[in-house]
Amino acid sequence: GAGVSQTPSNKVTEKGKYVELRCDPISGHTALYWYRQSLGQGPEFLIYFQGTGAADDSGLPNDRFFAVRPEGSVSTLKIQRTERGDSAVYLCASSHGQGYGYTFGSGTRLTVV
Amino acid sequence: AQSVTQLDSQVPVFEEAPVELRCNYSSSVSVYLFWYVQYPNQGLQLLLKYLSGSTLVESINGFEAEFNKSQTSFHLRKPSVHISDTAEYFCAVSDTSGSRLTFGEGTQLTVNP
């Protein structure tokens, strides 16, 4: 596609529920990244995929967070047992590779009530 | 590990005035440096980047930034701003593997008539 697509754009869920956030990167981009942006803050790194494998998942805050990219294209960020502190905008980005800079999607705004 | 400090959280200016948004970084290794812009209700867009070579880099809409290694800075400047430049600006740094970006907390630029 022309840009990075993220769905849904907004998600409201109850505390304790499970959510999945989807990212469709730019076709041909091998690198895919997830970031989280809390209100008034800069984006914080969560995880980086190179192809199908997670090359760096050191930013995931705890084991409730998990992400997959089974075919090296679309990625899903999964959050189990959501907490109110998980409320944020989740950003996905993709890149051709080293040094090219990222193209970000518009994000998914997650609200846990 | 890298860190980024954006020294001003808010910068109000009048239209056609010059502006400088300050960014300092910390890193023990060589870095790539980026400025991203986030317009209201939109995703992050790459404004400009420094990878190597000339320390002065320019964007297509009149912004420029200068990499100063001795001062570990990458300040963003524009000689004459427009109302349409009103947005949040984020400075970011990565190591030269380009695997993850570390963002500052952002500077809200507001251009008033």
JSON list of C-alpha atoms in Angstrom, two decimals:
[
{"chain": "A", "resi": 1, "resn": "GLY", "atom": "CA", "xyz": [0.00, 0.00, 0.00]},
{"chain": "A", "resi": 2, "resn": "ALA", "atom": "CA", "xyz": [0.92, 3.66, -0.18]},
{"chain": "A", "resi": 3, "resn": "GLY", "atom": "CA", "xyz": [1.50, 4.03, 3.53]},
{"chain": "A", "resi": 4, "resn": "VAL", "atom": "CA", "xyz": [1.57, 2.16, 6.82]},
{"chain": "A", "resi": 5, "resn": "SER", "atom": "CA", "xyz": [-1.95, 1.16, 7.78]},
{"chain": "A", "resi": 6, "resn": "GLN", "atom": "CA", "xyz": [-3.00, 0.54, 11.37]},
{"chain": "A", "resi": 7, "resn": "THR", "atom": "CA", "xyz": [-6.31, -0.85, 12.51]},
{"chain": "A", "resi": 8, "resn": "PRO", "atom": "CA", "xyz": [-8.38, -0.09, 14.40]},
{"chain": "A", "resi": 9, "resn": "SER", "atom": "CA", "xyz": [-7.76, 3.63, 14.68]},
{"chain": "A", "resi": 10, "resn": "ASN", "atom": "CA", "xyz": [-9.45, 3.66, 18.08]},
{"chain": "A", "resi": 11, "resn": "LYS", "atom": "CA", "xyz": [-10.05, 0.86, 20.56]},
{"chain": "A", "resi": 12, "resn": "VAL", "atom": "CA", "xyz": [-11.82, 1.08, 23.90]},
{"chain": "A", "resi": 13, "resn": "THR", "atom": "CA", "xyz": [-11.61, -2.00, 26.07]},
{"chain": "A", "resi": 14, "resn": "GLU", "atom": "CA", "xyz": [-12.36, -2.97, 29.63]},
{"chain": "A", "resi": 15, "resn": "LYS", "atom": "CA", "xyz": [-9.63, -3.61, 32.14]},
{"chain": "A", "resi": 16, "resn": "GLY", "atom": "CA", "xyz": [-8.56, -7.24, 32.04]},
{"chain": "A", "resi": 17, "resn": "LYS", "atom": "CA", "xyz": [-9.57, -7.86, 28.44]},
{"chain": "A", "resi": 18, "resn": "TYR", "atom": "CA", "xyz": [-7.35, -9.01, 25.57]},
{"chain": "A", "resi": 19, "resn": "VAL", "atom": "CA", "xyz": [-6.71, -6.77, 22.55]},
{"chain": "A", "resi": 20, "resn": "GLU", "atom": "CA", "xyz": [-5.01, -7.12, 19.19]},
{"chain": "A", "resi": 21, "resn": "LEU", "atom": "CA", "xyz": [-3.68, -4.20, 17.19]},
{"chain": "A", "resi": 22, "resn": "ARG", "atom": "CA", "xyz": [-2.83, -4.67, 13.54]},
{"chain": "A", "resi": 23, "resn": "CYS", "atom": "CA", "xyz": [-0.16, -3.07, 11.37]},
{"chain": "A", "resi": 24, "resn": "ASP", "atom": "CA", "xyz": [0.10, -3.36, 7.59]},
{"chain": "A", "resi": 25, "resn": "PRO", "atom": "CA", "xyz": [3.50, -1.98, 6.52]},
{"chain": "A", "resi": 26, "resn": "ILE", "atom": "CA", "xyz": [4.55, -0.53, 3.19]},
{"chain": "A", "resi": 27, "resn": "SER", "atom": "CA", "xyz": [4.97, -3.29, 0.65]},
{"chain": "A", "resi": 28, "resn": "GLY", "atom": "CA", "xyz": [8.57, -4.44, 0.45]},
{"chain": "A", "resi": 29, "resn": "HIS", "atom": "CA", "xyz": [9.68, -2.92, 3.74]},
{"chain": "A", "resi": 30, "resn": "THR", "atom": "CA", "xyz": [11.56, -5.61, 5.63]},
{"chain": "A", "resi": 31, "resn": "ALA", "atom": "CA", "xyz": [11.84, -3.77, 8.94]},
{"chain": "A", "resi": 32, "resn": "LEU", "atom": "CA", "xyz": [8.80, -3.16, 11.14]},
{"chain": "A", "resi": 33, "resn": "TYR", "atom": "CA", "xyz": [8.67, -1.37, 14.48]},
{"chain": "A", "resi": 34, "resn": "TRP", "atom": "CA", "xyz": [6.14, -0.86, 17.25]},
{"chain": "A", "resi": 35, "resn": "TYR", "atom": "CA", "xyz": [6.22, 2.18, 19.51]},
{"chain": "A", "resi": 36, "resn": "ARG", "atom": "CA", "xyz": [3.95, 3.45, 22.26]},
{"chain": "A", "resi": 37, "resn": "GLN", "atom": "CA", "xyz": [3.19, 7.13, 22.80]},
{"chain": "A", "resi": 38, "resn": "SER", "atom": "CA", "xyz": [1.63, 8.23, 26.05]},
{"chain": "A", "resi": 39, "resn": "LEU", "atom": "CA", "xyz": [-0.01, 11.63, 26.39]},
{"chain": "A", "resi": 40, "resn": "GLY", "atom": "CA", "xyz": [2.59, 14.41, 26.40]},
{"chain": "A", "resi": 41, "resn": "GLN", "atom": "CA", "xyz": [5.47, 12.06, 25.76]},
{"chain": "A", "resi": 42, "resn": "GLY", "atom": "CA", "xyz": [7.64, 11.05, 22.85]},
{"chain": "A", "resi": 43, "resn": "PRO", "atom": "CA", "xyz": [7.19, 7.60, 21.34]},
{"chain": "A", "resi": 44, "resn": "GLU", "atom": "CA", "xyz": [8.85, 4.74, 23.24]},
{"chain": "A", "resi": 45, "resn": "PHE", "atom": "CA", "xyz": [10.29, 1.72, 21.45]},
{"chain": "A", "resi": 46, "resn": "LEU", "atom": "CA", "xyz": [8.57, -1.61, 22.00]},
{"chain": "A", "resi": 47, "resn": "ILE", "atom": "CA", "xyz": [9.79, -4.14, 19.43]},
{"chain": "A", "resi": 48, "resn": "TYR", "atom": "CA", "xyz": [11.57, -4.39, 16.06]},
{"chain": "A", "resi": 49, "resn": "PHE", "atom": "CA", "xyz": [11.10, -7.08, 13.41]},
{"chain": "A", "resi": 50, "resn": "GLN", "atom": "CA", "xyz": [13.50, -7.82, 10.59]},
{"chain": "A", "resi": 51, "resn": "GLY", "atom": "CA", "xyz": [11.50, -10.09, 8.32]},
{"chain": "A", "resi": 52, "resn": "THR", "atom": "CA", "xyz": [9.53, -12.59, 10.38]},
{"chain": "A", "resi": 53, "resn": "GLY", "atom": "CA", "xyz": [11.73, -12.57, 13.46]},
{"chain": "A", "resi": 54, "resn": "ALA", "atom": "CA", "xyz": [11.79, -10.19, 16.39]},
{"chain": "A", "resi": 55, "resn": "ALA", "atom": "CA", "xyz": [15.29, -8.76, 16.23]},
{"chain": "A", "resi": 56, "resn": "ASP", "atom": "CA", "xyz": [14.87, -6.68, 19.38]},
{"chain": "A", "resi": 57, "resn": "ASP", "atom": "CA", "xyz": [11.97, -7.01, 21.83]},
{"chain": "A", "resi": 58, "resn": "SER", "atom": "CA", "xyz": [13.70, -5.32, 24.73]},
{"chain": "A", "resi": 59, "resn": "GLY", "atom": "CA", "xyz": [11.17, -2.50, 24.84]},
{"chain": "A", "resi": 60, "resn": "LEU", "atom": "CA", "xyz": [8.16, -4.68, 25.66]},
{"chain": "A", "resi": 61, "resn": "PRO", "atom": "CA", "xyz": [7.18, -3.60, 29.18]},
{"chain": "A", "resi": 62, "resn": "ASN", "atom": "CA", "xyz": [6.21, -7.05, 30.50]},
{"chain": "A", "resi": 63, "resn": "ASP", "atom": "CA", "xyz": [5.01, -10.49, 29.44]},
{"chain": "A", "resi": 64, "resn": "ARG", "atom": "CA", "xyz": [1.45, -9.27, 28.84]},
{"chain": "A", "resi": 65, "resn": "PHE", "atom": "CA", "xyz": [2.73, -7.75, 25.59]},
{"chain": "A", "resi": 66, "resn": "PHE", "atom": "CA", "xyz": [3.54, -9.90, 22.58]},
{"chain": "A", "resi": 67, "resn": "ALA", "atom": "CA", "xyz": [3.92, -9.24, 18.86]},
{"chain": "A", "resi": 68, "resn": "VAL", "atom": "CA", "xyz": [4.09, -11.45, 15.80]},
{"chain": "A", "resi": 69, "resn": "ARG", "atom": "CA", "xyz": [4.85, -11.04, 12.11]},
{"chain": "A", "resi": 70, "resn": "PRO", "atom": "CA", "xyz": [4.37, -14.58, 10.76]},
{"chain": "A", "resi": 71, "resn": "GLU", "atom": "CA", "xyz": [4.82, -13.90, 7.04]},
{"chain": "A", "resi": 72, "resn": "GLY", "atom": "CA", "xyz": [7.17, -10.96, 7.19]},
{"chain": "A", "resi": 73, "resn": "SER", "atom": "CA", "xyz": [4.50, -8.43, 6.30]},
{"chain": "A", "resi": 74, "resn": "VAL", "atom": "CA", "xyz": [1.49, -7.73, 8.56]},
{"chain": "A", "resi": 75, "resn": "SER", "atom": "CA", "xyz": [2.21, -7.58, 12.27]},
{"chain": "A", "resi": 76, "resn": "THR", "atom": "CA", "xyz": [-0.10, -7.91, 15.26]},
{"chain": "A", "resi": 77, "resn": "LEU", "atom": "CA", "xyz": [0.60, -6.49, 18.70]},
{"chain": "A", "resi": 78, "resn": "LYS", "atom": "CA", "xyz": [-1.22, -8.46, 21.38]},
{"chain": "A", "resi": 79, "resn": "ILE", "atom": "CA", "xyz": [-1.90, -7.25, 24.91]},
{"chain": "A", "resi": 80, "resn": "GLN", "atom": "CA", "xyz": [-3.29, -9.61, 27.51]},
{"chain": "A", "resi": 81, "resn": "ARG", "atom": "CA", "xyz": [-5.09, -8.66, 30.74]},
{"chain": "A", "resi": 82, "resn": "THR", "atom": "CA", "xyz": [-5.10, -4.97, 29.80]},
{"chain": "A", "resi": 83, "resn": "GLU", "atom": "CA", "xyz": [-4.54, -2.39, 32.51]},
{"chain": "A", "resi": 84, "resn": "ARG", "atom": "CA", "xyz": [-5.49, 1.29, 32.60]},
{"chain": "A", "resi": 85, "resn": "GLY", "atom": "CA", "xyz": [-1.80, 2.17, 32.32]},
{"chain": "A", "resi": 86, "resn": "ASP", "atom": "CA", "xyz": [-1.73, 0.54, 28.88]},
{"chain": "A", "resi": 87, "resn": "SER", "atom": "CA", "xyz": [-3.83, 3.41, 27.53]},
{"chain": "A", "resi": 88, "resn": "ALA", "atom": "CA", "xyz": [-1.76, 5.16, 24.86]},
{"chain": "A", "resi": 89, "resn": "VAL", "atom": "CA", "xyz": [-1.37, 5.56, 21.11]},
{"chain": "A", "resi": 90, "resn": "TYR", "atom": "CA", "xyz": [0.36, 2.53, 19.63]},
{"chain": "A", "resi": 91, "resn": "LEU", "atom": "CA", "xyz": [2.41, 3.42, 16.57]},
{"chain": "A", "resi": 92, "resn": "CYS", "atom": "CA", "xyz": [3.71, 1.13, 13.89]},
{"chain": "A", "resi": 93, "resn": "ALA", "atom": "CA", "xyz": [6.45, 2.05, 11.44]},
{"chain": "A", "resi": 94, "resn": "SER", "atom": "CA", "xyz": [8.23, 0.33, 8.59]},
{"chain": "A", "resi": 95, "resn": "SER", "atom": "CA", "xyz": [11.50, 0.90, 6.80]},
{"chain": "A", "resi": 96, "resn": "HIS", "atom": "CA", "xyz": [13.57, -0.30, 3.87]},
{"chain": "A", "resi": 97, "resn": "GLY", "atom": "CA", "xyz": [16.40, -0.78, 6.29]},
{"chain": "A", "resi": 98, "resn": "GLN", "atom": "CA", "xyz": [19.25, 0.87, 8.07]},
{"chain": "A", "resi": 99, "resn": "GLY", "atom": "CA", "xyz": [19.37, 4.64, 7.97]},
{"chain": "A", "resi": 100, "resn": "TYR", "atom": "CA", "xyz": [16.39, 5.23, 5.69]},
{"chain": "A", "resi": 101, "resn": "GLY", "atom": "CA", "xyz": [14.17, 6.58, 8.40]},
{"chain": "A", "resi": 102, "resn": "TYR", "atom": "CA", "xyz": [10.81, 5.19, 9.22]},
{"chain": "A", "resi": 103, "resn": "THR", "atom": "CA", "xyz": [7.36, 5.71, 7.76]},
{"chain": "A", "resi": 104, "resn": "PHE", "atom": "CA", "xyz": [4.88, 5.78, 10.61]},
{"chain": "A", "resi": 105, "resn": "GLY", "atom": "CA", "xyz": [1.23, 4.84, 10.56]},
{"chain": "A", "resi": 106, "resn": "SER", "atom": "CA", "xyz": [-1.41, 7.05, 12.14]},
{"chain": "A", "resi": 107, "resn": "GLY", "atom": "CA", "xyz": [-1.57, 4.86, 15.21]},
{"chain": "A", "resi": 108, "resn": "THR", "atom": "CA", "xyz": [-4.17, 3.04, 17.24]},
{"chain": "A", "resi": 109, "resn": "ARG", "atom": "CA", "xyz": [-5.48, 4.93, 20.24]},
{"chain": "A", "resi": 110, "resn": "LEU", "atom": "CA", "xyz": [-6.09, 2.36, 22.98]},
{"chain": "A", "resi": 111, "resn": "THR", "atom": "CA", "xyz": [-8.20, 3.34, 25.95]},
{"chain": "A", "resi": 112, "resn": "VAL", "atom": "CA", "xyz": [-8.57, 0.90, 28.82]},
{"chain": "A", "resi": 113, "resn": "VAL", "atom": "CA", "xyz": [-11.53, 1.71, 31.08]},
{"chain": "B", "resi": 1, "resn": "ALA", "atom": "CA", "xyz": [22.09, 3.38, 25.00]},
{"chain": "B", "resi": 2, "resn": "GLN", "atom": "CA", "xyz": [21.07, 6.80, 23.76]},
{"chain": "B", "resi": 3, "resn": "SER", "atom": "CA", "xyz": [18.99, 9.60, 25.24]},
{"chain": "B", "resi": 4, "resn": "VAL", "atom": "CA", "xyz": [17.50, 12.79, 23.83]},
{"chain": "B", "resi": 5, "resn": "THR", "atom": "CA", "xyz": [16.65, 16.04, 25.58]},
{"chain": "B", "resi": 6, "resn": "GLN", "atom": "CA", "xyz": [14.43, 18.61, 23.95]},
{"chain": "B", "resi": 7, "resn": "LEU", "atom": "CA", "xyz": [15.01, 21.71, 25.98]},
{"chain": "B", "resi": 8, "resn": "ASP", "atom": "CA", "xyz": [11.71, 23.48, 25.33]},
{"chain": "B", "resi": 9, "resn": "SER", "atom": "CA", "xyz": [8.34, 21.81, 25.70]},
{"chain": "B", "resi": 10, "resn": "GLN", "atom": "CA", "xyz": [6.50, 24.75, 24.11]},
{"chain": "B", "resi": 11, "resn": "VAL", "atom": "CA", "xyz": [7.67, 27.45, 21.71]},
{"chain": "B", "resi": 12, "resn": "PRO", "atom": "CA", "xyz": [5.20, 30.19, 20.74]},
{"chain": "B", "resi": 13, "resn": "VAL", "atom": "CA", "xyz": [6.25, 32.52, 17.93]},
{"chain": "B", "resi": 14, "resn": "PHE", "atom": "CA", "xyz": [4.68, 35.02, 15.58]},
{"chain": "B", "resi": 15, "resn": "GLU", "atom": "CA", "xyz": [4.27, 34.33, 11.89]},
{"chain": "B", "resi": 16, "resn": "GLU", "atom": "CA", "xyz": [7.35, 35.17, 9.78]},
{"chain": "B", "resi": 17, "resn": "ALA", "atom": "CA", "xyz": [9.62, 35.17, 12.84]},
{"chain": "B", "resi": 18, "resn": "PRO", "atom": "CA", "xyz": [12.66, 32.86, 13.01]},
{"chain": "B", "resi": 19, "resn": "VAL", "atom": "CA", "xyz": [12.56, 29.84, 15.29]},
{"chain": "B", "resi": 20, "resn": "GLU", "atom": "CA", "xyz": [15.00, 27.38, 16.82]},
{"chain": "B", "resi": 21, "resn": "LEU", "atom": "CA", "xyz": [13.93, 24.14, 18.48]},
{"chain": "B", "resi": 22, "resn": "ARG", "atom": "CA", "xyz": [16.72, 22.74, 20.61]},
{"chain": "B", "resi": 23, "resn": "CYS", "atom": "CA", "xyz": [17.79, 19.11, 20.82]},
{"chain": "B", "resi": 24, "resn": "ASN", "atom": "CA", "xyz": [20.69, 17.56, 22.69]},
{"chain": "B", "resi": 25, "resn": "TYR", "atom": "CA", "xyz": [21.55, 13.88, 22.70]},
{"chain": "B", "resi": 26, "resn": "SER", "atom": "CA", "xyz": [23.73, 11.50, 24.64]},
{"chain": "B", "resi": 27, "resn": "SER", "atom": "CA", "xyz": [25.39, 8.42, 23.17]},
{"chain": "B", "resi": 28, "resn": "SER", "atom": "CA", "xyz": [28.56, 6.39, 23.61]},
{"chain": "B", "resi": 29, "resn": "VAL", "atom": "CA", "xyz": [28.55, 5.34, 19.94]},
{"chain": "B", "resi": 30, "resn": "SER", "atom": "CA", "xyz": [28.14, 7.01, 16.55]},
{"chain": "B", "resi": 31, "resn": "VAL", "atom": "CA", "xyz": [24.59, 8.10, 15.84]},
{"chain": "B", "resi": 32, "resn": "TYR", "atom": "CA", "xyz": [22.03, 8.94, 13.23]},
{"chain": "B", "resi": 33, "resn": "LEU", "atom": "CA", "xyz": [19.82, 11.93, 14.06]},
{"chain": "B", "resi": 34, "resn": "PHE", "atom": "CA", "xyz": [16.28, 12.72, 12.98]},
{"chain": "B", "resi": 35, "resn": "TRP", "atom": "CA", "xyz": [13.56, 15.31, 13.33]},
{"chain": "B", "resi": 36, "resn": "TYR", "atom": "CA", "xyz": [9.94, 14.20, 13.02]},
{"chain": "B", "resi": 37, "resn": "VAL", "atom": "CA", "xyz": [6.85, 16.41, 12.88]},
{"chain": "B", "resi": 38, "resn": "GLN", "atom": "CA", "xyz": [3.37, 15.51, 14.09]},
{"chain": "B", "resi": 39, "resn": "TYR", "atom": "CA", "xyz": [0.53, 17.71, 12.89]},
{"chain": "B", "resi": 40, "resn": "PRO", "atom": "CA", "xyz": [-2.73, 17.66, 14.88]},
{"chain": "B", "resi": 41, "resn": "ASN", "atom": "CA", "xyz": [-4.53, 14.31, 14.55]},
{"chain": "B", "resi": 42, "resn": "GLN", "atom": "CA", "xyz": [-1.91, 12.95, 12.16]},
{"chain": "B", "resi": 43, "resn": "GLY", "atom": "CA", "xyz": [0.95, 10.47, 12.34]},
{"chain": "B", "resi": 44, "resn": "LEU", "atom": "CA", "xyz": [4.64, 11.22, 12.67]},
{"chain": "B", "resi": 45, "resn": "GLN", "atom": "CA", "xyz": [6.35, 12.40, 9.49]},
{"chain": "B", "resi": 46, "resn": "LEU", "atom": "CA", "xyz": [10.08, 12.46, 8.87]},
{"chain": "B", "resi": 47, "resn": "LEU", "atom": "CA", "xyz": [11.21, 16.07, 8.48]},
{"chain": "B", "resi": 48, "resn": "LEU", "atom": "CA", "xyz": [14.95, 15.60, 8.00]},
{"chain": "B", "resi": 49, "resn": "LYS", "atom": "CA", "xyz": [17.81, 13.32, 8.98]},
{"chain": "B", "resi": 50, "resn": "TYR", "atom": "CA", "xyz": [21.55, 13.30, 9.48]},
{"chain": "B", "resi": 51, "resn": "LEU", "atom": "CA", "xyz": [23.36, 10.08, 8.62]},
{"chain": "B", "resi": 52, "resn": "SER", "atom": "CA", "xyz": [26.84, 11.22, 7.58]},
{"chain": "B", "resi": 53, "resn": "GLY", "atom": "CA", "xyz": [28.59, 13.82, 5.45]},
{"chain": "B", "resi": 54, "resn": "SER", "atom": "CA", "xyz": [27.57, 17.48, 5.58]},
{"chain": "B", "resi": 55, "resn": "THR", "atom": "CA", "xyz": [26.57, 18.46, 9.08]},
{"chain": "B", "resi": 56, "resn": "LEU", "atom": "CA", "xyz": [23.88, 20.83, 7.78]},
{"chain": "B", "resi": 57, "resn": "VAL", "atom": "CA", "xyz": [20.76, 19.10, 6.52]},
{"chain": "B", "resi": 58, "resn": "GLU", "atom": "CA", "xyz": [17.67, 20.70, 5.03]},
{"chain": "B", "resi": 59, "resn": "SER", "atom": "CA", "xyz": [14.03, 19.80, 4.52]},
{"chain": "B", "resi": 60, "resn": "ILE", "atom": "CA", "xyz": [11.87, 20.64, 1.52]},
{"chain": "B", "resi": 61, "resn": "ASN", "atom": "CA", "xyz": [9.76, 23.12, 3.50]},
{"chain": "B", "resi": 62, "resn": "GLY", "atom": "CA", "xyz": [12.54, 25.41, 4.70]},
{"chain": "B", "resi": 63, "resn": "PHE", "atom": "CA", "xyz": [13.66, 23.79, 7.96]},
{"chain": "B", "resi": 64, "resn": "GLU", "atom": "CA", "xyz": [17.31, 22.98, 8.55]},
{"chain": "B", "resi": 65, "resn": "ALA", "atom": "CA", "xyz": [19.27, 21.30, 11.32]},
{"chain": "B", "resi": 66, "resn": "GLU", "atom": "CA", "xyz": [22.96, 21.21, 12.09]},
{"chain": "B", "resi": 67, "resn": "PHE", "atom": "CA", "xyz": [24.76, 18.28, 13.67]},
{"chain": "B", "resi": 68, "resn": "ASN", "atom": "CA", "xyz": [27.27, 19.52, 16.21]},
{"chain": "B", "resi": 69, "resn": "LYS", "atom": "CA", "xyz": [29.27, 16.59, 17.52]},
{"chain": "B", "resi": 70, "resn": "SER", "atom": "CA", "xyz": [31.27, 18.55, 20.08]},
{"chain": "B", "resi": 71, "resn": "GLN", "atom": "CA", "xyz": [28.09, 19.96, 21.64]},
{"chain": "B", "resi": 72, "resn": "THR", "atom": "CA", "xyz": [26.07, 16.79, 21.01]},
{"chain": "B", "resi": 73, "resn": "SER", "atom": "CA", "xyz": [23.31, 18.90, 19.54]},
{"chain": "B", "resi": 74, "resn": "PHE", "atom": "CA", "xyz": [20.99, 18.79, 16.54]},
{"chain": "B", "resi": 75, "resn": "HIS", "atom": "CA", "xyz": [18.96, 21.99, 16.74]},
{"chain": "B", "resi": 76, "resn": "LEU", "atom": "CA", "xyz": [16.17, 22.64, 14.23]},
{"chain": "B", "resi": 77, "resn": "ARG", "atom": "CA", "xyz": [15.82, 26.10, 12.69]},
{"chain": "B", "resi": 78, "resn": "LYS", "atom": "CA", "xyz": [13.64, 27.97, 10.26]},
{"chain": "B", "resi": 79, "resn": "PRO", "atom": "CA", "xyz": [14.26, 31.61, 9.29]},
{"chain": "B", "resi": 80, "resn": "SER", "atom": "CA", "xyz": [10.60, 32.49, 8.79]},
{"chain": "B", "resi": 81, "resn": "VAL", "atom": "CA", "xyz": [7.71, 30.36, 10.07]},
{"chain": "B", "resi": 82, "resn": "HIS", "atom": "CA", "xyz": [4.15, 30.04, 8.77]},
{"chain": "B", "resi": 83, "resn": "ILE", "atom": "CA", "xyz": [0.90, 29.34, 10.58]},
{"chain": "B", "resi": 84, "resn": "SER", "atom": "CA", "xyz": [0.95, 25.91, 8.94]},
{"chain": "B", "resi": 85, "resn": "ASP", "atom": "CA", "xyz": [4.17, 25.01, 10.78]},
{"chain": "B", "resi": 86, "resn": "THR", "atom": "CA", "xyz": [2.17, 24.71, 14.01]},
{"chain": "B", "resi": 87, "resn": "ALA", "atom": "CA", "xyz": [2.80, 21.13, 15.14]},
{"chain": "B", "resi": 88, "resn": "GLU", "atom": "CA", "xyz": [4.68, 18.95, 17.63]},
{"chain": "B", "resi": 89, "resn": "TYR", "atom": "CA", "xyz": [8.31, 18.35, 16.71]},
{"chain": "B", "resi": 90, "resn": "PHE", "atom": "CA", "xyz": [10.27, 15.34, 17.92]},
{"chain": "B", "resi": 91, "resn": "CYS", "atom": "CA", "xyz": [14.03, 14.89, 17.85]},
{"chain": "B", "resi": 92, "resn": "ALA", "atom": "CA", "xyz": [15.24, 11.28, 17.69]},
{"chain": "B", "resi": 93, "resn": "VAL", "atom": "CA", "xyz": [18.51, 9.38, 17.71]},
{"chain": "B", "resi": 94, "resn": "SER", "atom": "CA", "xyz": [19.56, 5.89, 16.75]},
{"chain": "B", "resi": 95, "resn": "ASP", "atom": "CA", "xyz": [22.85, 4.06, 16.61]},
{"chain": "B", "resi": 96, "resn": "THR", "atom": "CA", "xyz": [24.15, 3.32, 13.13]},
{"chain": "B", "resi": 97, "resn": "SER", "atom": "CA", "xyz": [22.45, -0.06, 12.99]},
{"chain": "B", "resi": 98, "resn": "GLY", "atom": "CA", "xyz": [19.23, 1.92, 12.75]},
{"chain": "B", "resi": 99, "resn": "SER", "atom": "CA", "xyz": [17.36, -0.71, 14.69]},
{"chain": "B", "resi": 100, "resn": "ARG", "atom": "CA", "xyz": [15.52, 1.56, 17.11]},
{"chain": "B", "resi": 101, "resn": "LEU", "atom": "CA", "xyz": [14.88, 5.24, 17.62]},
{"chain": "B", "resi": 102, "resn": "THR", "atom": "CA", "xyz": [15.02, 7.03, 20.93]},
{"chain": "B", "resi": 103, "resn": "PHE", "atom": "CA", "xyz": [12.78, 10.08, 20.94]},
{"chain": "B", "resi": 104, "resn": "GLY", "atom": "CA", "xyz": [12.76, 13.25, 22.95]},
{"chain": "B", "resi": 105, "resn": "GLU", "atom": "CA", "xyz": [9.58, 14.37, 24.67]},
{"chain": "B", "resi": 106, "resn": "GLY", "atom": "CA", "xyz": [8.68, 16.78, 21.90]},
{"chain": "B", "resi": 107, "resn": "THR", "atom": "CA", "xyz": [8.39, 20.54, 21.41]},
{"chain": "B", "resi": 108, "resn": "GLN", "atom": "CA", "xyz": [5.04, 22.08, 20.61]},
{"chain": "B", "resi": 109, "resn": "LEU", "atom": "CA", "xyz": [5.58, 24.89, 18.10]},
{"chain": "B", "resi": 110, "resn": "THR", "atom": "CA", "xyz": [2.67, 27.31, 17.91]},
{"chain": "B", "resi": 111, "resn": "VAL", "atom": "CA", "xyz": [2.78, 30.01, 15.23]},
{"chain": "B", "resi": 112, "resn": "ASN", "atom": "CA", "xyz": [0.47, 32.93, 15.93]},
{"chain": "B", "resi": 113, "resn": "PRO", "atom": "CA", "xyz": [-0.75, 35.52, 13.41]}
]
